[in-house]
PDB file of C-alpha atoms in Angstrom:
ATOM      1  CA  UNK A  66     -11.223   3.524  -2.153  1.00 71.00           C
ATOM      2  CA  UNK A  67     -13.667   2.610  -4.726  1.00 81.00           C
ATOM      3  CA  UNK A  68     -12.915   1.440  -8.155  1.00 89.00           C
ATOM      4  CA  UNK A  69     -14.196   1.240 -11.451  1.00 93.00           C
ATOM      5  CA  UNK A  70     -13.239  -0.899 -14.655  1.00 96.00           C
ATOM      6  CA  UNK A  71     -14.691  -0.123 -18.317  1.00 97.00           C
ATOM      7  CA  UNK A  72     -13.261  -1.482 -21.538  1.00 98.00           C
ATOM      8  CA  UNK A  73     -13.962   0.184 -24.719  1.00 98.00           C
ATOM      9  CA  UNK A  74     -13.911  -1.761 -27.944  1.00 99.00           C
ATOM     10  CA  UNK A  75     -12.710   0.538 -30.739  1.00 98.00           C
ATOM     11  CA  UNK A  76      -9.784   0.161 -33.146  1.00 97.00           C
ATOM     12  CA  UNK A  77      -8.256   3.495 -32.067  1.00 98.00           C
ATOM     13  CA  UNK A  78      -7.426   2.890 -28.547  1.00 98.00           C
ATOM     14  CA  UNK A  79      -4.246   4.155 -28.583  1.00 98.00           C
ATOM     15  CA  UNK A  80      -4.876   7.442 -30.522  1.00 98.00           C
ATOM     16  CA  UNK A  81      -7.537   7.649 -27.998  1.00 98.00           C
ATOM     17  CA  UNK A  82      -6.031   7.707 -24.617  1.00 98.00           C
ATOM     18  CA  UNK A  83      -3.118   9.581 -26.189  1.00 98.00           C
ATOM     19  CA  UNK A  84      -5.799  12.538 -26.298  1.00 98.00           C
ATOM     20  CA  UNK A  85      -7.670  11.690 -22.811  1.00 97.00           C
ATOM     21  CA  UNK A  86      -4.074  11.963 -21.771  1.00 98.00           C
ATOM     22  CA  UNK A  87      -3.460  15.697 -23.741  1.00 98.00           C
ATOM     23  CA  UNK A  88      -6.339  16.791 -22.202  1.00 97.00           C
ATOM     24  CA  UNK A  89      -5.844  15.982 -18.617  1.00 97.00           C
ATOM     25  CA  UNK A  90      -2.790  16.767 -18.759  1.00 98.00           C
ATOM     26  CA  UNK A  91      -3.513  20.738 -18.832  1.00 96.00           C
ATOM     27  CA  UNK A  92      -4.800  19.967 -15.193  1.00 97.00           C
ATOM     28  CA  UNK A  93      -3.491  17.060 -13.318  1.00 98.00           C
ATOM     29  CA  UNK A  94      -0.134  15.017 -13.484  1.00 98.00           C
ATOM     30  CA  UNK A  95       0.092  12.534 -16.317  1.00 99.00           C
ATOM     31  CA  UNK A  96       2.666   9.862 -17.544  1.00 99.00           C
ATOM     32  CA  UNK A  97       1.803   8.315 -21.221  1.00 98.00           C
ATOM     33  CA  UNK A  98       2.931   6.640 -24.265  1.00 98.00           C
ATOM     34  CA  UNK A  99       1.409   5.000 -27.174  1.00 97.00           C
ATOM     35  CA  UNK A 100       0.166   2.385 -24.841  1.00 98.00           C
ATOM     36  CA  UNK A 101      -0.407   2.972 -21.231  1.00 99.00           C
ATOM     37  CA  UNK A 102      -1.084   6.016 -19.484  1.00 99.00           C
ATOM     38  CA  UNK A 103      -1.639   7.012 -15.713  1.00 98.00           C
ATOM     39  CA  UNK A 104      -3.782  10.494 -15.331  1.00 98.00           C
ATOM     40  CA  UNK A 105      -3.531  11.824 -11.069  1.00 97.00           C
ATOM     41  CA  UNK A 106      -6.854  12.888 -10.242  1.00 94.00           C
ATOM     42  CA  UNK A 107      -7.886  14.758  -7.336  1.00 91.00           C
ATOM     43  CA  UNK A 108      -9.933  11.612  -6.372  1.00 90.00           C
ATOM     44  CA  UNK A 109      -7.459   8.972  -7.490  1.00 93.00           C
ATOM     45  CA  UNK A 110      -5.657   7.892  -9.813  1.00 95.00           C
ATOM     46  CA  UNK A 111      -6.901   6.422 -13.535  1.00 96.00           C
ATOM     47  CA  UNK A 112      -4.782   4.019 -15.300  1.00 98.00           C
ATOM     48  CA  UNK A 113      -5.502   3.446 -19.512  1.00 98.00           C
ATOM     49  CA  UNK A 114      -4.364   0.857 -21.295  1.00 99.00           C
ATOM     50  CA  UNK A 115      -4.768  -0.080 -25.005  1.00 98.00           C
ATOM     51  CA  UNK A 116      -4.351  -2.697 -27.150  1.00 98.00           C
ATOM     52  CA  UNK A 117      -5.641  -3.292 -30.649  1.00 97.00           C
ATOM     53  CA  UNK A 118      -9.205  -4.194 -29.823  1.00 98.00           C
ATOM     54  CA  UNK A 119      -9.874  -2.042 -26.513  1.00 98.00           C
ATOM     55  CA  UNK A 120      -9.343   0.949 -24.555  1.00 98.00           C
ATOM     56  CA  UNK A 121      -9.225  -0.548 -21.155  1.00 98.00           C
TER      57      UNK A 121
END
């Protein structure tokens, strides 16, 4: 299966993936908190993870 890593330097990653996670949410199966969140695509499965410096 192929993969794909980004990280995304902001100071709002958490606010951030709590929206990606909204969002998807209306379509696929997701699990998130403030932290970490797992979104069930069709074609896989995307994990988030933030921290203070990076959406990752």
């Amino acid at each position: 299966m192929p993969t794909s890593h980004a990280d995304v330097v902001t100071e709002h990653a958490s606010r951030y993936l709590q929206q990606l996670c909204k969002h998807w949410a209306h379509k696929f199966p997701v699990a998130f908190d403030s932290n970490h969140g797992t979104i069930d695509l069709s074609l896989g499965r995307t994990v988030l993870n933030a921290d203070p410096a990076a959406l990752h």
